[in-house]
Short mmCIF file of C-alpha atoms and ligand atoms in Angstrom, two decimals:
data_model
loop_
_atom_site.label_atom_id
_atom_site.label_comp_id
_atom_site.label_asym_id
_atom_site.label_seq_id
_atom_site.Cartn_x
_atom_site.Cartn_y
_atom_site.Cartn_z
CA UNK A 1414 88.05 35.24 26.16
CA UNK A 1415 87.71 36.86 29.57
CA UNK A 1416 87.27 34.28 32.27
CA UNK A 1417 85.17 34.45 35.41
CA UNK A 1418 87.84 32.52 37.28
CA UNK A 1419 90.06 29.46 37.37
CA UNK A 1420 90.04 26.61 39.88
CA UNK A 1421 93.30 24.75 40.34
CA UNK A 1422 94.13 21.51 42.16
CA UNK A 1423 94.00 17.72 41.84
CA UNK A 1424 90.95 16.73 39.79
CA UNK A 1425 88.93 13.57 39.23
CA UNK A 1426 85.94 13.14 36.97
CA UNK A 1427 84.38 10.42 34.84
CA UNK A 1428 83.97 10.32 31.07
CA UNK A 1429 81.93 7.11 31.05
CA UNK A 1430 80.88 4.22 33.31
CA UNK A 1431 84.07 2.86 34.91
CA UNK A 1432 82.63 -0.66 35.34
CA UNK A 1433 82.42 -2.46 38.65
CA UNK A 1434 86.07 -3.00 39.57
CA UNK A 1435 89.22 -1.07 38.64
CA UNK A 1436 88.24 1.72 36.24
CA UNK A 1437 88.12 0.74 32.59
CA UNK A 1438 90.66 2.72 30.65
CA UNK A 1439 89.40 6.07 29.43
CA UNK A 1440 86.48 6.11 31.86
CA UNK A 1441 88.04 8.24 34.59
CA UNK A 1442 90.37 11.20 34.25
CA UNK A 1443 92.67 12.13 37.12
CA UNK A 1444 94.94 15.17 36.81
CA UNK A 1445 97.34 15.79 39.67
CA UNK A 1446 97.56 19.53 39.03
CA UNK A 1447 94.57 20.61 36.96
CA UNK A 1448 93.11 23.96 35.96
CA UNK A 1449 89.40 24.46 35.30
CA UNK A 1450 88.75 27.74 33.51
CA UNK A 1451 85.23 29.13 33.84
CA UNK A 1452 83.77 31.59 31.34
CA UNK A 1453 81.55 34.58 32.11
CA UNK A 1454 78.42 32.44 31.67
CA UNK A 1455 79.62 29.97 34.31
CA UNK A 1456 80.55 27.19 31.88
CA UNK A 1457 83.83 25.35 31.55
CA UNK A 1458 86.18 26.83 28.96
CA UNK A 1459 89.21 24.67 29.72
CA UNK A 1460 89.90 21.61 31.84
CA UNK A 1461 93.38 20.09 31.77
CA UNK A 1462 96.95 20.40 32.99
CA UNK A 1463 97.45 23.57 34.97
CA UNK A 1464 101.05 24.60 34.64
CA UNK A 1465 101.34 25.63 31.00
CA UNK A 1466 97.74 26.92 30.92
CA UNK A 1467 98.08 29.13 33.98
CA UNK A 1468 101.21 30.70 32.48
CA UNK A 1469 99.09 32.04 29.58
CA UNK A 1470 96.53 33.79 31.82
CA UNK A 1471 96.37 37.58 32.33
CA UNK A 1472 97.81 38.51 35.70
CA UNK A 1473 94.47 39.74 37.08
CA UNK A 1474 92.75 36.33 36.62
CA UNK A 1475 91.24 35.01 39.86
CA UNK A 1476 92.66 31.58 40.70
CA UNK A 1477 91.14 29.59 43.55
CA UNK A 1478 93.94 27.16 44.36
CA UNK A 1479 93.32 23.92 46.28
CA UNK A 1480 96.64 22.04 46.13
CA UNK A 1481 95.77 19.58 48.91
CA UNK A 1482 92.10 18.98 48.04
CA UNK A 1483 90.28 17.07 45.29
CA UNK A 1484 88.11 18.81 42.69
CA UNK A 1485 85.13 16.83 41.42
CA UNK A 1486 81.85 17.58 39.65
CA UNK A 1487 79.14 18.59 42.13
CA UNK A 1488 77.02 15.74 43.49
CA UNK A 1489 73.50 15.00 42.26
CA UNK A 1490 70.67 14.06 44.64
CA UNK A 1491 68.00 12.36 42.55
CA UNK A 1492 65.33 11.83 45.24
CA UNK A 1493 64.78 14.11 48.22
CA UNK A 1494 61.80 15.77 49.97
CA UNK A 1495 62.58 19.40 50.86
CA UNK A 1496 59.59 19.67 53.21
CA UNK A 1497 60.87 16.79 55.36
CA UNK A 1498 64.00 18.56 56.67
CA UNK A 1499 62.19 19.08 59.97
CA UNK A 1500 61.33 15.41 60.53
CA UNK A 1501 64.66 13.78 59.71
CA UNK A 1502 65.37 11.03 62.28
CA UNK A 1503 61.84 10.61 63.61
CA UNK A 1504 61.70 7.51 65.76
CA UNK A 1505 59.91 4.30 65.14
CA UNK A 1506 57.95 2.06 62.78
CA UNK A 1507 57.91 1.58 59.04
CA UNK A 1508 56.79 3.55 56.00
CA UNK A 1509 53.01 3.80 56.38
CA UNK A 1510 53.06 4.68 60.10
CA UNK A 1511 55.94 7.06 59.54
CA UNK A 1512 53.96 8.85 56.82
CA UNK A 1513 50.87 9.16 59.02
CA UNK A 1514 52.63 10.06 62.27
CA UNK A 1515 55.35 12.42 61.11
CA UNK A 1516 55.35 13.20 57.39
CA UNK A 1517 51.78 14.23 56.72
CA UNK A 1518 51.49 16.47 59.81
CA UNK A 1519 54.78 18.18 58.92
CA UNK A 1520 53.76 18.66 55.28
CA UNK A 1521 50.51 20.33 56.45
CA UNK A 1522 52.66 23.16 57.83
CA UNK A 1523 53.67 24.13 54.28
CA UNK A 1524 50.33 25.78 53.79
CA UNK A 1525 52.01 28.65 55.62
CA UNK A 1526 53.97 30.68 53.09
CA UNK A 1527 56.45 32.01 55.62
CA UNK A 1528 57.42 28.53 56.83
CA UNK A 1529 57.74 27.21 53.27
CA UNK A 1530 60.05 30.10 52.30
CA UNK A 1531 62.20 29.56 55.37
CA UNK A 1532 62.60 25.81 54.82
CA UNK A 1533 63.20 26.22 51.05
CA UNK A 1534 66.15 28.57 51.64
CA UNK A 1535 67.55 26.33 54.39
CA UNK A 1536 67.21 23.32 52.13
CA UNK A 1537 69.21 24.84 49.27
CA UNK A 1538 71.89 26.01 51.71
CA UNK A 1539 72.08 22.54 53.22
CA UNK A 1540 72.45 20.91 49.81
CA UNK A 1541 75.40 23.22 49.09
CA UNK A 1542 76.98 22.45 52.46
CA UNK A 1543 76.82 18.75 51.55
CA UNK A 1544 78.40 19.24 48.11
CA UNK A 1545 75.16 18.69 46.20
CA UNK A 1546 74.77 21.00 43.22
CA UNK A 1547 71.76 19.47 41.44
CA UNK A 1548 68.65 17.81 42.82
CA UNK A 1549 65.35 16.29 41.80
CA UNK A 1550 63.09 17.17 44.69
CA UNK A 1551 59.61 16.36 45.96
CA UNK A 1552 57.68 19.35 47.24
CA UNK A 1553 54.32 19.15 49.07
CA UNK A 1554 50.92 19.37 47.44
CA UNK A 1555 51.00 23.15 47.94
CA UNK A 1556 51.64 25.43 44.96
CA UNK A 1557 53.13 28.20 47.12
CA UNK A 1558 55.57 25.82 48.79
CA UNK A 1559 56.68 24.61 45.38
CA UNK A 1560 57.14 28.21 44.25
CA UNK A 1561 59.18 28.90 47.39
CA UNK A 1562 61.54 26.07 46.44
CA UNK A 1563 61.84 27.20 42.82
CA UNK A 1564 62.52 30.72 44.10
CA UNK A 1565 65.30 29.57 46.44
CA UNK A 1566 66.98 27.57 43.65
CA UNK A 1567 66.68 30.56 41.32
CA UNK A 1568 68.40 32.86 43.82
CA UNK A 1569 71.34 30.46 44.04
CA UNK A 1570 71.30 29.54 40.35
CA UNK A 1571 71.03 25.86 41.25
CA UNK A 1572 69.95 23.16 38.79
CA UNK A 1573 66.80 21.92 40.48
CA UNK A 1574 63.87 19.83 39.29
CA UNK A 1575 60.66 19.74 41.28
CA UNK A 1576 56.89 19.82 41.14
CA UNK A 1577 53.91 19.97 43.44
CA UNK A 1578 52.86 16.64 44.89
CA UNK A 1579 49.69 15.13 43.40
CA UNK A 1580 47.61 13.39 46.08
CA UNK A 1581 43.83 13.12 46.19
CA UNK A 1582 43.12 10.39 48.78
CA UNK A 1583 44.36 8.55 51.89
CA UNK A 1584 45.95 11.55 53.59
CA UNK A 1585 44.69 14.42 55.83
CA UNK A 1586 42.18 16.65 54.01
CA UNK A 1587 44.59 19.59 54.15
CA UNK A 1588 47.04 17.67 51.97
CA UNK A 1589 44.59 16.64 49.28
CA UNK A 1590 43.98 18.13 45.87
CA UNK A 1591 41.63 16.69 43.23
CA UNK A 1592 42.34 14.82 40.02
CA UNK A 1593 41.53 17.88 37.93
CA UNK A 1594 42.69 20.60 40.35
CA UNK A 1595 46.07 18.94 40.84
CA UNK A 1596 46.73 18.84 37.13
CA UNK A 1597 45.63 22.45 36.59
CA UNK A 1598 47.94 23.59 39.38
CA UNK A 1599 50.78 21.55 37.86
CA UNK A 1600 50.16 23.18 34.50
CA UNK A 1601 50.25 26.69 35.95
CA UNK A 1602 53.49 25.96 37.82
CA UNK A 1603 55.10 24.36 34.78
CA UNK A 1604 54.24 27.33 32.60
CA UNK A 1605 55.64 29.76 35.13
CA UNK A 1606 58.86 27.96 36.13
CA UNK A 1607 59.90 25.29 33.62
CA UNK A 1608 63.03 26.27 31.71
CA UNK A 1609 63.72 29.37 33.79
CA UNK A 1610 67.45 29.55 34.44
CA UNK A 1611 68.24 25.94 35.46
CA UNK A 1612 64.80 24.95 36.74
CA UNK A 1613 62.60 22.12 35.53
CA UNK A 1614 59.07 21.10 36.36
CA UNK A 1615 58.63 17.41 37.31
CA UNK A 1616 55.16 15.91 37.49
CA UNK A 1617 55.00 14.34 40.98
CA UNK A 1618 52.19 11.93 41.91
CA UNK A 1619 53.27 10.91 45.45
CA UNK A 1620 52.54 7.17 45.04
CA UNK A 1621 49.69 4.93 43.99
CA UNK A 1622 47.98 4.77 47.44
CA UNK A 1623 47.49 8.56 47.64
CA UNK A 1624 46.15 8.96 44.10
CA UNK A 1625 42.83 7.78 42.73
CA UNK A 1626 42.95 5.97 39.38
CA UNK A 1627 41.42 9.15 37.93
CA UNK A 1628 44.33 11.26 39.17
CA UNK A 1629 46.97 8.88 37.77
CA UNK A 1630 45.13 8.81 34.46
CA UNK A 1631 45.06 12.61 34.36
CA UNK A 1632 48.79 12.60 35.08
CA UNK A 1633 49.39 10.28 32.11
CA UNK A 1634 47.45 12.63 29.84
CA UNK A 1635 49.52 15.55 31.14
CA UNK A 1636 52.69 13.66 30.15
CA UNK A 1637 51.29 13.32 26.60
CA UNK A 1638 50.62 17.04 26.47
CA UNK A 1639 54.16 18.02 27.48
CA UNK A 1640 56.60 15.73 25.68
CA UNK A 1641 59.96 15.56 27.42
CA UNK A 1642 58.55 16.39 30.86
CA UNK A 1643 59.74 14.12 33.66
CA UNK A 1644 57.72 12.30 36.31
CA UNK A 1645 58.79 11.14 39.78
CA UNK A 1646 56.98 8.85 42.21
CA UNK A 1647 57.52 5.93 44.62
CA UNK A 1648 57.34 2.19 43.86
CA UNK A 1649 57.49 -1.01 45.94
CA UNK A 1650 59.35 0.46 48.88
CA UNK A 1651 57.70 -1.50 51.70
CA UNK A 1652 55.86 -4.84 51.85
CA UNK A 1653 52.74 -3.46 53.59
CA UNK A 1654 52.61 -0.73 50.94
CA UNK A 1655 52.82 -3.33 48.16
CA UNK A 1656 49.92 -5.29 49.73
CA UNK A 1657 47.86 -2.13 50.08
CA UNK A 1658 48.37 -1.27 46.43
CA UNK A 1659 47.06 -4.75 45.50
CA UNK A 1660 43.80 -4.02 47.32
CA UNK A 1661 43.51 -0.48 45.92
CA UNK A 1662 44.22 -1.53 42.32
CA UNK A 1663 42.96 -5.14 42.07
CA UNK A 1664 43.04 -5.15 38.27
CA UNK A 1665 46.72 -4.27 37.94
CA UNK A 1666 49.09 -7.19 37.41
CA UNK A 1667 51.61 -5.68 39.84
CA UNK A 1668 52.55 -2.31 41.40
CA UNK A 1669 54.43 -1.05 38.34
CA UNK A 1670 51.43 -1.95 36.18
CA UNK A 1671 49.36 0.63 38.12
CA UNK A 1672 51.60 3.35 36.71
CA UNK A 1673 51.97 1.67 33.30
CA UNK A 1674 48.18 1.55 32.78
CA UNK A 1675 47.97 5.26 33.50
CA UNK A 1676 50.66 6.06 30.93
CA UNK A 1677 53.28 6.74 33.59
CA UNK A 1678 55.83 4.16 32.52
CA UNK A 1679 57.76 5.89 29.79
CA UNK A 1680 60.88 7.85 29.02
CA UNK A 1681 61.78 10.21 31.85
CA UNK A 1682 59.74 8.51 34.60
CA UNK A 1683 61.62 7.89 37.86
CA UNK A 1684 60.55 5.38 40.49
CA UNK A 1685 61.83 5.81 44.03
CA UNK A 1686 63.11 2.76 45.99
CA UNK A 1687 61.83 -0.20 43.88
CA UNK A 1688 63.09 -2.69 46.45
CA UNK A 1689 60.46 -5.43 46.27
CA UNK A 1690 60.54 -6.03 42.53
CA UNK A 1691 61.51 -8.86 40.22
CA UNK A 1692 63.42 -9.19 36.94
CA UNK A 1693 60.27 -8.47 34.94
CA UNK A 1694 59.72 -5.12 36.65
CA UNK A 1695 63.37 -4.16 36.16
CA UNK A 1696 63.17 -5.10 32.49
CA UNK A 1697 59.96 -3.10 31.94
CA UNK A 1698 61.51 -0.04 33.59
CA UNK A 1699 64.63 -0.33 31.43
CA UNK A 1700 62.72 -0.94 28.21
CA UNK A 1701 60.51 2.10 28.84
CA UNK A 1702 63.51 4.44 29.21
CA UNK A 1703 62.60 5.03 32.85
CA UNK A 1704 64.88 4.78 35.87
CA UNK A 1705 65.07 3.94 39.57
CA UNK A 1706 66.10 6.38 42.27
CA UNK A 1707 67.92 4.41 44.96
CA UNK A 1708 67.79 5.63 48.58
CA UNK A 1709 69.77 3.34 50.91
CA UNK A 1710 69.90 5.49 54.07
CA UNK A 1711 66.11 5.72 53.93
CA UNK A 1712 65.62 2.02 53.22
CA UNK A 1713 67.73 1.08 56.25
CA UNK A 1714 66.13 3.70 58.50
CA UNK A 1715 62.55 2.62 57.71
CA UNK A 1716 63.51 -1.05 57.58
CA UNK A 1717 62.13 -1.15 54.03
CA UNK A 1718 64.61 -3.65 52.62
CA UNK A 1719 67.85 -3.98 50.68
CA UNK A 1720 67.91 -2.64 47.13
CA UNK A 1721 69.36 -5.19 44.70
CA UNK A 1722 72.08 -3.03 43.15
CA UNK A 1723 73.76 -5.87 41.30
CA UNK A 1724 70.55 -6.99 39.61
CA UNK A 1725 69.85 -3.42 38.49
CA UNK A 1726 73.39 -3.15 37.09
CA UNK A 1727 73.19 -6.58 35.42
CA UNK A 1728 69.85 -5.72 33.81
CA UNK A 1729 71.12 -2.28 32.79
CA UNK A 1730 68.37 -0.39 34.57
CA UNK A 1731 69.27 3.32 34.82
CA UNK A 1732 69.80 4.17 38.49
CA UNK A 1733 70.46 7.39 40.37
CA UNK A 1734 71.16 7.84 44.07
CA UNK A 1735 68.97 9.90 46.37
CA UNK A 1736 69.13 10.84 50.04
CA UNK A 1737 65.32 10.72 50.50
CA UNK A 1738 65.35 13.15 53.42
CA UNK A 1739 63.41 12.91 55.81
CA UNK A 1740 63.23 9.07 55.72
CA UNK A 1741 66.88 9.22 54.71
CA UNK A 1742 69.22 10.10 57.55
CA UNK A 1743 71.70 12.42 55.83
CA UNK A 1744 71.79 14.96 53.01
CA UNK A 1745 75.35 13.82 52.31
CA UNK A 1746 75.89 11.78 49.17
CA UNK A 1747 79.07 10.49 50.85
CA UNK A 1748 76.94 9.00 53.65
CA UNK A 1749 74.54 7.71 51.01
CA UNK A 1750 77.48 5.91 49.37
CA UNK A 1751 78.47 4.48 52.73
CA UNK A 1752 75.07 2.84 53.14
CA UNK A 1753 74.99 1.81 49.47
CA UNK A 1754 78.27 0.03 50.06
CA UNK A 1755 76.94 -1.76 53.15
CA UNK A 1756 73.69 -2.76 51.44
CA UNK A 1757 75.71 -4.17 48.53
CA UNK A 1758 77.86 -6.12 51.01
CA UNK A 1759 74.76 -7.67 52.58
CA UNK A 1760 73.66 -8.67 49.06
CA UNK A 1761 77.04 -10.28 48.38
CA UNK A 1762 78.46 -7.59 46.11
CA UNK A 1763 81.10 -4.90 46.60
CA UNK A 1764 80.72 -1.32 45.37
CA UNK A 1765 84.07 0.01 44.17
CA UNK A 1766 84.90 3.64 44.99
CA UNK A 1767 85.16 4.30 41.25
CA UNK A 1768 81.64 3.05 40.58
CA UNK A 1769 80.42 4.90 43.67
CA UNK A 1770 81.73 8.34 42.69
CA UNK A 1771 80.70 7.77 39.08
CA UNK A 1772 77.16 7.12 40.31
CA UNK A 1773 76.76 10.38 42.27
CA UNK A 1774 78.14 12.45 39.37
CA UNK A 1775 78.04 11.33 35.73
CA UNK A 1776 75.99 8.19 36.41
CA UNK A 1777 73.07 10.12 37.88
CA UNK A 1778 73.43 12.82 35.22
CA UNK A 1779 73.06 10.15 32.50
CA UNK A 1780 70.09 8.52 34.25
CA UNK A 1781 68.40 11.93 34.56
CA UNK A 1782 69.40 12.80 30.96
CA UNK A 1783 71.26 15.89 32.15
CA UNK A 1784 74.70 14.75 31.03
CA UNK A 1785 74.84 17.32 28.23
CA UNK A 1786 74.94 20.02 30.97
CA UNK A 1787 76.38 18.44 34.15
CA UNK A 1788 78.00 15.28 35.52
CA UNK A 1789 81.64 15.92 34.63
CA UNK A 1790 83.96 18.83 33.94
CA UNK A 1791 84.46 18.70 30.19
CA UNK A 1792 84.50 21.92 28.12
CA UNK A 1793 81.06 23.48 27.70
CA UNK A 1794 79.49 21.94 30.82
CA UNK A 1795 78.15 24.02 33.69
CA UNK A 1796 80.86 24.68 36.27
CA UNK A 1797 79.21 22.97 39.27
CA UNK A 1798 82.18 21.82 41.31
CA UNK A 1799 82.80 20.36 44.74
CA UNK A 1800 86.11 20.72 46.58
CA UNK A 1801 86.70 17.61 48.69
CA UNK A 1802 88.87 17.18 51.76
CA UNK A 1803 89.58 13.48 52.16
CA UNK A 1804 91.07 13.90 55.65
CA UNK A 1805 88.43 16.14 57.21
CA UNK A 1806 86.74 13.88 59.72
CA UNK A 1807 88.73 12.67 62.77
CA UNK A 1808 88.92 9.02 61.68
CA UNK A 1809 89.99 9.97 58.16
CA UNK A 1810 92.55 12.46 59.48
CA UNK A 1811 94.04 9.88 61.87
CA UNK A 1812 94.26 7.29 59.12
CA UNK A 1813 95.85 9.82 56.75
CA UNK A 1814 98.46 10.65 59.41
CA UNK A 1815 99.33 6.98 59.86
CA UNK A 1816 99.77 5.97 56.24
CA UNK A 1817 99.93 7.42 52.77
CA UNK A 1818 96.78 6.90 50.72
CA UNK A 1819 96.49 6.13 47.05
CA UNK A 1820 93.68 7.93 45.18
CA UNK A 1821 91.46 4.86 45.35
CA UNK A 1822 91.92 4.72 49.12
CA UNK A 1823 91.24 8.44 49.47
CA UNK A 1824 87.97 7.96 47.61
CA UNK A 1825 87.02 5.01 49.77
CA UNK A 1826 87.84 7.01 52.92
CA UNK A 1827 85.59 9.79 51.66
CA UNK A 1828 82.66 7.47 51.16
CA UNK A 1829 83.09 5.45 54.37
CA UNK A 1830 84.34 8.15 56.75
CA UNK A 1831 83.18 11.39 55.12
CA UNK A 1832 80.19 13.69 55.50
CA UNK A 1833 79.51 17.44 55.20
CA UNK A 1834 82.82 18.14 56.98
CA UNK A 1835 84.55 16.68 53.90
CA UNK A 1836 83.15 19.45 51.71
CA UNK A 1837 85.65 22.32 51.68
CA UNK A 1838 83.75 24.40 49.08
CA UNK A 1839 80.89 24.16 46.60
CA UNK A 1840 80.60 26.12 43.34
CA UNK A 1841 77.52 26.67 41.19
CA UNK A 1842 78.19 27.96 37.67
CA UNK A 1843 81.65 28.97 38.83
CA UNK A 1844 80.42 30.99 41.82
CA UNK A 1845 81.57 29.83 45.24
CA UNK A 1846 78.29 29.35 47.13
CA UNK A 1847 79.66 27.56 50.17
CA UNK A 1848 83.01 27.63 51.94
CA UNK A 1849 83.47 25.44 54.99
CA UNK A 1850 86.12 27.55 56.65
CA UNK A 1851 84.58 30.96 55.92
N1 GUN B 1497 56.15 6.95 49.74
C1 GUN B 1497 55.20 7.90 49.57
N2 GUN B 1497 55.58 9.06 50.11
C2 GUN B 1497 56.79 8.86 50.65
C3 GUN B 1497 57.70 9.71 51.35
O1 GUN B 1497 57.45 10.88 51.61
N3 GUN B 1497 58.86 9.12 51.76
C4 GUN B 1497 59.16 7.83 51.49
N4 GUN B 1497 60.32 7.33 51.90
N5 GUN B 1497 58.31 7.03 50.84
C5 GUN B 1497 57.14 7.54 50.42
ZN1 ZN B 1498 60.69 9.72 48.65
#
């Protein structure tokens, strides 16, 4: 077999959930000197010890060698708004004011094709710079903006899931569609983009307050029509939002019930934030085959609350981490892990580095049901790889100079002291798409 190339260096990936403390045996694989061979299609043909394998390769084989770095599967961002890149770190207030004052006005700008194209390309480049190789993304309500994002992902051959936002009330007129129009536009986009290269259409009602009952109902019918299609939305992020939903949907037994009644609580439905929920809500999400996208940098920034990570783990609710830009404050999944760790501490639990790195790779892939394609570096998977530098930031470099670090400590340094500077290179399907020192 002719190979596209080989990556060589220390490697860590997960084969299953490592548990909450030291990794359970067989869950993580660390190889001090590994080779990852990538075939012409961009998939992994070999992953294992380097020395004997490299000796068998034809002399002309390209080998990208990273002896002092750490190779891992590319990170997955399960909840992020591409159109909010321009309002990251916008000062003041909580969710509903932030939406009205910053988010909606910015999203109105995506009516302009030129602006949407520009931000879409920047967004994909920024994901790569932060080591993120797959993302489930909210667009705006605009079809053209959604096409701009699909187009940017297609150019880079990135695995990206998105869909136009459905919203037909409680926002500026420019951002509104209609129950019927929104669904027809979703259908046209799905038929054009879904399944192209590594793209997927995700039905995306923004959240209950910006959809009429008729729109949510239409969304549920759409899900029946396209079995296997995913849905993303927001749930119980902020207390004022939860109260507002009670007044908008007085017949629903709770916030989740609004979606359930519309047929939007089922396999492949993902609920962003889900902070102010109880055991019953967690159990209904789990039983439905749905999942929660967890966004700690956003929850701290907007003062939304502390996600109960331990309860979600204990109740076996599928979870996946998201940056939630622009309410989130960084596109880095390392920074996201830092805040996840701190939120867990405030809730009386500790997030081990093993569990943390599992979550942003295989864990999210399993939650998003993409683990047959991505999430680790076993043979046959897509060669989406991040090259990590655990001593890139000044504090991490100083610490590394002062004392030798075990792998577990290196991982913990990455998540507490790392950011985009820790990403030395990012590969999509075996192609190097970002190199820090280029
Ligand atoms: N709820 C509804 N829309 C949004 C959004 O754009 N960001 C966040 N954080 N929450 C939302
Ligand atoms: Zn969001």
